[in-house]
Tab-separated table of C-alpha atoms in Angstrom:
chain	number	residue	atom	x	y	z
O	27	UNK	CA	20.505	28.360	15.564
O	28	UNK	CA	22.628	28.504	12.324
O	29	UNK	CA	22.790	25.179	10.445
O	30	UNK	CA	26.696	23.387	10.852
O	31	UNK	CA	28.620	24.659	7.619
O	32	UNK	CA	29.369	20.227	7.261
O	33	UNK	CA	25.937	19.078	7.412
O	34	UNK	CA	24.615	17.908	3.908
O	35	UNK	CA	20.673	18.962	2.386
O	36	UNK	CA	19.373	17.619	-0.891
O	37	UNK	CA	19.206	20.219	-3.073
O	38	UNK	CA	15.800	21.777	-4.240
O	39	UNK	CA	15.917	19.389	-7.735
O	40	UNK	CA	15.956	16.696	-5.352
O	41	UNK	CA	13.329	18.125	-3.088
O	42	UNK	CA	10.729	18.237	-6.643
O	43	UNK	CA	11.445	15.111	-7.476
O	44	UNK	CA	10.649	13.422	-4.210
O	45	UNK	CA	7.270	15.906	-4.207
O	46	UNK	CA	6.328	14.647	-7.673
O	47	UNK	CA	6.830	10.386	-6.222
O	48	UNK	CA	4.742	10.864	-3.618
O	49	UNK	CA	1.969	12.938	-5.289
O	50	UNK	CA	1.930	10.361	-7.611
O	51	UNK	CA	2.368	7.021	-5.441
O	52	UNK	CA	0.593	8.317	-2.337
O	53	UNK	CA	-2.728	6.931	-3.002
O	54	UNK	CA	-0.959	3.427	-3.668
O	55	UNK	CA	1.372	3.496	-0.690
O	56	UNK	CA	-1.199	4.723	1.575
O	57	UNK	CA	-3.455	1.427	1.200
O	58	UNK	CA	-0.288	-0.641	1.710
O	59	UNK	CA	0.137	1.382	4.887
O	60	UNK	CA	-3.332	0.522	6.069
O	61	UNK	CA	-3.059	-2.416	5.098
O	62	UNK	CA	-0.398	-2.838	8.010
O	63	UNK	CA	-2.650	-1.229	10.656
O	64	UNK	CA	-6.015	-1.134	11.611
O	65	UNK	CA	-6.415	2.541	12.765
O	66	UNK	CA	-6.275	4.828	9.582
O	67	UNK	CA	-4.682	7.569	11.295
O	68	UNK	CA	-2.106	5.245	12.761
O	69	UNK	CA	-1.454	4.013	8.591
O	70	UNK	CA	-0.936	7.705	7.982
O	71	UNK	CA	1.879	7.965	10.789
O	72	UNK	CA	3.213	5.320	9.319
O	73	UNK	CA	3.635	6.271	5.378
O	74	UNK	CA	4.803	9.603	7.107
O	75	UNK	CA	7.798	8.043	8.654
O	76	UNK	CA	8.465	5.564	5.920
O	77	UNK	CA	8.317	8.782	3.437
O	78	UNK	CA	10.588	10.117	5.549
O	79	UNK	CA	13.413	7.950	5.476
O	80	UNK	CA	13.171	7.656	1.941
O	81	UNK	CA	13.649	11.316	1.389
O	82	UNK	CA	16.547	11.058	4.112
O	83	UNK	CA	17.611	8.687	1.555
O	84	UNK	CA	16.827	10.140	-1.521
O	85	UNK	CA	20.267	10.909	-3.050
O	86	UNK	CA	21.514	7.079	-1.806
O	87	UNK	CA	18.460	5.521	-3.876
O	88	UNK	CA	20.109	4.429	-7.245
O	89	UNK	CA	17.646	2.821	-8.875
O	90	UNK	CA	14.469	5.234	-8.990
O	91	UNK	CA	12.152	2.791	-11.015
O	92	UNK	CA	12.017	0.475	-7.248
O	93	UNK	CA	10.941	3.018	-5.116
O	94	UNK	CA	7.448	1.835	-4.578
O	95	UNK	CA	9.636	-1.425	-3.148
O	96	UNK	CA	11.832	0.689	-1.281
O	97	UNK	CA	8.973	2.418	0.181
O	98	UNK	CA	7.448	-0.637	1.294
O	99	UNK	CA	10.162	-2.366	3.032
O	100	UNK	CA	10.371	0.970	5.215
O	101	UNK	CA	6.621	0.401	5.875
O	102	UNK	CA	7.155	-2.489	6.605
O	103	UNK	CA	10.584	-2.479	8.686
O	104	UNK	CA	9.145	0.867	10.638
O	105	UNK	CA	5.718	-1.425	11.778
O	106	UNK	CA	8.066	-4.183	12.737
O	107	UNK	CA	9.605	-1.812	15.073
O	108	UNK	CA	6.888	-0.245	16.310
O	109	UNK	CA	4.984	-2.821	17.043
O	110	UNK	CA	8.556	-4.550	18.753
O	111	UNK	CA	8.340	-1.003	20.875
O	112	UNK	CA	4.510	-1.199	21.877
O	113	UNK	CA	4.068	-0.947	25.517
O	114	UNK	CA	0.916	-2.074	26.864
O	115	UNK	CA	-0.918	-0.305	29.486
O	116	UNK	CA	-4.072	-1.136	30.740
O	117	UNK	CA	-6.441	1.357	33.253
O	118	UNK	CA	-9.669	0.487	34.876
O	119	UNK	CA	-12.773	2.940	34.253
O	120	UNK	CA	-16.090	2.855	34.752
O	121	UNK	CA	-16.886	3.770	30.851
O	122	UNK	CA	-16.305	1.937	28.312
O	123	UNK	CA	-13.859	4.295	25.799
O	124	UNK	CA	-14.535	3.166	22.900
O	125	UNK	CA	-16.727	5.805	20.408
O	126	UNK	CA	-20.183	5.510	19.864
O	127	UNK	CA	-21.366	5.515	16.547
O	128	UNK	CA	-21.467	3.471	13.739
O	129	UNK	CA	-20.302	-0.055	13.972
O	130	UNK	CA	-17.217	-1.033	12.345
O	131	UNK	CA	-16.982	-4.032	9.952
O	132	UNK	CA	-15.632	-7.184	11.312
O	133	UNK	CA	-11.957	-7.289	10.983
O	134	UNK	CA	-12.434	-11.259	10.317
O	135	UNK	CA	-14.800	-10.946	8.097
O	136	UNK	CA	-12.577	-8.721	5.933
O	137	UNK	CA	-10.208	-10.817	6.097
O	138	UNK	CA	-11.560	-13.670	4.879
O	139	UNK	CA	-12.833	-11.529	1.953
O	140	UNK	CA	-9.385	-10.992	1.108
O	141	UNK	CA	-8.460	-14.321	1.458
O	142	UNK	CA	-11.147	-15.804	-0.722
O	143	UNK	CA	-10.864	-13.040	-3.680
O	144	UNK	CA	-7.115	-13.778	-3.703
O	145	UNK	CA	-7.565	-17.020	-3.943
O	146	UNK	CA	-10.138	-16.098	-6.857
O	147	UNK	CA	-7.186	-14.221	-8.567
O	148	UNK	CA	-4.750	-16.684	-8.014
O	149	UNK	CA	-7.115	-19.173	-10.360
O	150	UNK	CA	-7.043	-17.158	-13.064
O	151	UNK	CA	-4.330	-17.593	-16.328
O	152	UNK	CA	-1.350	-15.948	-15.423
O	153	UNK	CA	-1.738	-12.942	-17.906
O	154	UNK	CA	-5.175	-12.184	-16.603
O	155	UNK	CA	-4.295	-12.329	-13.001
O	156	UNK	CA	-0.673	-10.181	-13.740
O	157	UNK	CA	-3.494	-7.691	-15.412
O	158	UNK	CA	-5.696	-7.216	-12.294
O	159	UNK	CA	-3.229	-7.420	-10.036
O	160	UNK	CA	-1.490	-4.161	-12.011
O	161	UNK	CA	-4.767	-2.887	-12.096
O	162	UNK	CA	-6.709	-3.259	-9.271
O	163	UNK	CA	-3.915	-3.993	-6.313
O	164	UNK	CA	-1.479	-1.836	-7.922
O	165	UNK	CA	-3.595	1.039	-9.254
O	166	UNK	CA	-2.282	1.221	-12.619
O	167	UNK	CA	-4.356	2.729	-15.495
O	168	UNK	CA	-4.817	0.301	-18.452
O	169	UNK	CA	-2.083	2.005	-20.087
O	170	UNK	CA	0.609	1.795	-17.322
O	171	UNK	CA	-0.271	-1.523	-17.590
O	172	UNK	CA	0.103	-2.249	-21.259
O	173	UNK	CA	3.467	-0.615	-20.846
O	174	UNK	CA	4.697	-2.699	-18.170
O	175	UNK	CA	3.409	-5.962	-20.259
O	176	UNK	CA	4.460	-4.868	-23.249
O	177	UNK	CA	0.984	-5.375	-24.789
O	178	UNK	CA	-1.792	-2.718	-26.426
O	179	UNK	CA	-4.633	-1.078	-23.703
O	180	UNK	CA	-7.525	-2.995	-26.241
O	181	UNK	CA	-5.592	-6.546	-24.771
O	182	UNK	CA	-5.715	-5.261	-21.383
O	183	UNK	CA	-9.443	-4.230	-21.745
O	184	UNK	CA	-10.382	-7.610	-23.017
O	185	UNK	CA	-8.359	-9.654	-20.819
O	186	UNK	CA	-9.340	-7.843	-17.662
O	187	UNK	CA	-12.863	-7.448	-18.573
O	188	UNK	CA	-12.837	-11.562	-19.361
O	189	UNK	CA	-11.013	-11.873	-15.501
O	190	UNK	CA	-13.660	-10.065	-13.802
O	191	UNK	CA	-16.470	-12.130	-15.493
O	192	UNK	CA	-14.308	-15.212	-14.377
O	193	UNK	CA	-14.136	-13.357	-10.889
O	194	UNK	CA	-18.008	-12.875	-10.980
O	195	UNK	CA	-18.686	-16.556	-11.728
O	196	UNK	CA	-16.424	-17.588	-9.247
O	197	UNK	CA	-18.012	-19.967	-6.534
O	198	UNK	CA	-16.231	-19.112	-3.583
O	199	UNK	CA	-16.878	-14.953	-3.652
O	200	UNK	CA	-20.824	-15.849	-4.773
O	201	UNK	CA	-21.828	-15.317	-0.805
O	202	UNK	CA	-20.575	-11.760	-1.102
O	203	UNK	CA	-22.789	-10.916	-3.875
């Protein structure tokens, strides 16, 4: 079936662009996406349809520099809805259906990992934590990030190298050593 002669499609520049965000940002946007669900695959889904309403929105987008934001609203706004959606069913069986094989980590536990490393982070001087956070949560090389700060990569070397010492002594992530 012929497309209607009204209906609008971004044009191939537009098309490369797009291609070149996500290759680049996909990685990044990916973790955030997990970091919404527990099932991987079900984080995949998810950047999928939040990558698809960006390129729906692609032309619309003004600003290009806050994509990774617009990006993550959608991630956020489509888990919102889906998990507004979810329908649960429940069926008796005589096996359990969950896989064999090897045991997951505790969700808790991972989460208090989190907790107590941000709080780490969060006691460090605000130019050292803006530097890991760039870094590490971000996933900016150490010259992205002496861009964005306006500083050389040597001051970023230094100051994240004297972070993660201050992260090493820290008290509260000592058990996970």
């Amino acid at each position: 079936m012929p497309y209607p002669a009204h209906a609008s499609y971004p044009a191939h520049a537009s098309y490369s662009s797009f291609s070149s965000y996500v290759r680049a940002r996909g990685p990044v946007l990916l973790r955030t996406a997990r970091s919404l669900t527990a099932n991987p695959c079900d984080a995949e889904d998810l950047l999928q349809t939040a990558l698809t309403k960006t390129y729906v929105a692609w032309e619309r987008i003004e600003d290009h520099r806050a994509l990774d934001g617009y990006v993550r609203r959608a991630l956020v706004n489509t888990r919102t809805s889906q998990w507004r959606k979810r329908k649960v069913d429940e069926f008796a069986c005589d096996e359990l259906p969950e896989p064999s094989g090897l045991p997951q980590p505790d969700p808790a536990e991972q989460q208090v990992l989190h907790d107590a490393m941000w709080r780490a982070v969060m006691k460090l001087p605000d130019r050292q934590r803006a530097m890991v956070v760039l870094r590490y949560y971000e996933d900016l090389s150490e010259a992205q990030t002496a861009e964005v700060l306006g500083v050389s990569v040597g001051t970023v070397k230094s100051a994240v190298s004297r972070a993660l010492g201050k992260l090493r002594e820290d008290p509260e992530l000592s058990p996970v050593r």
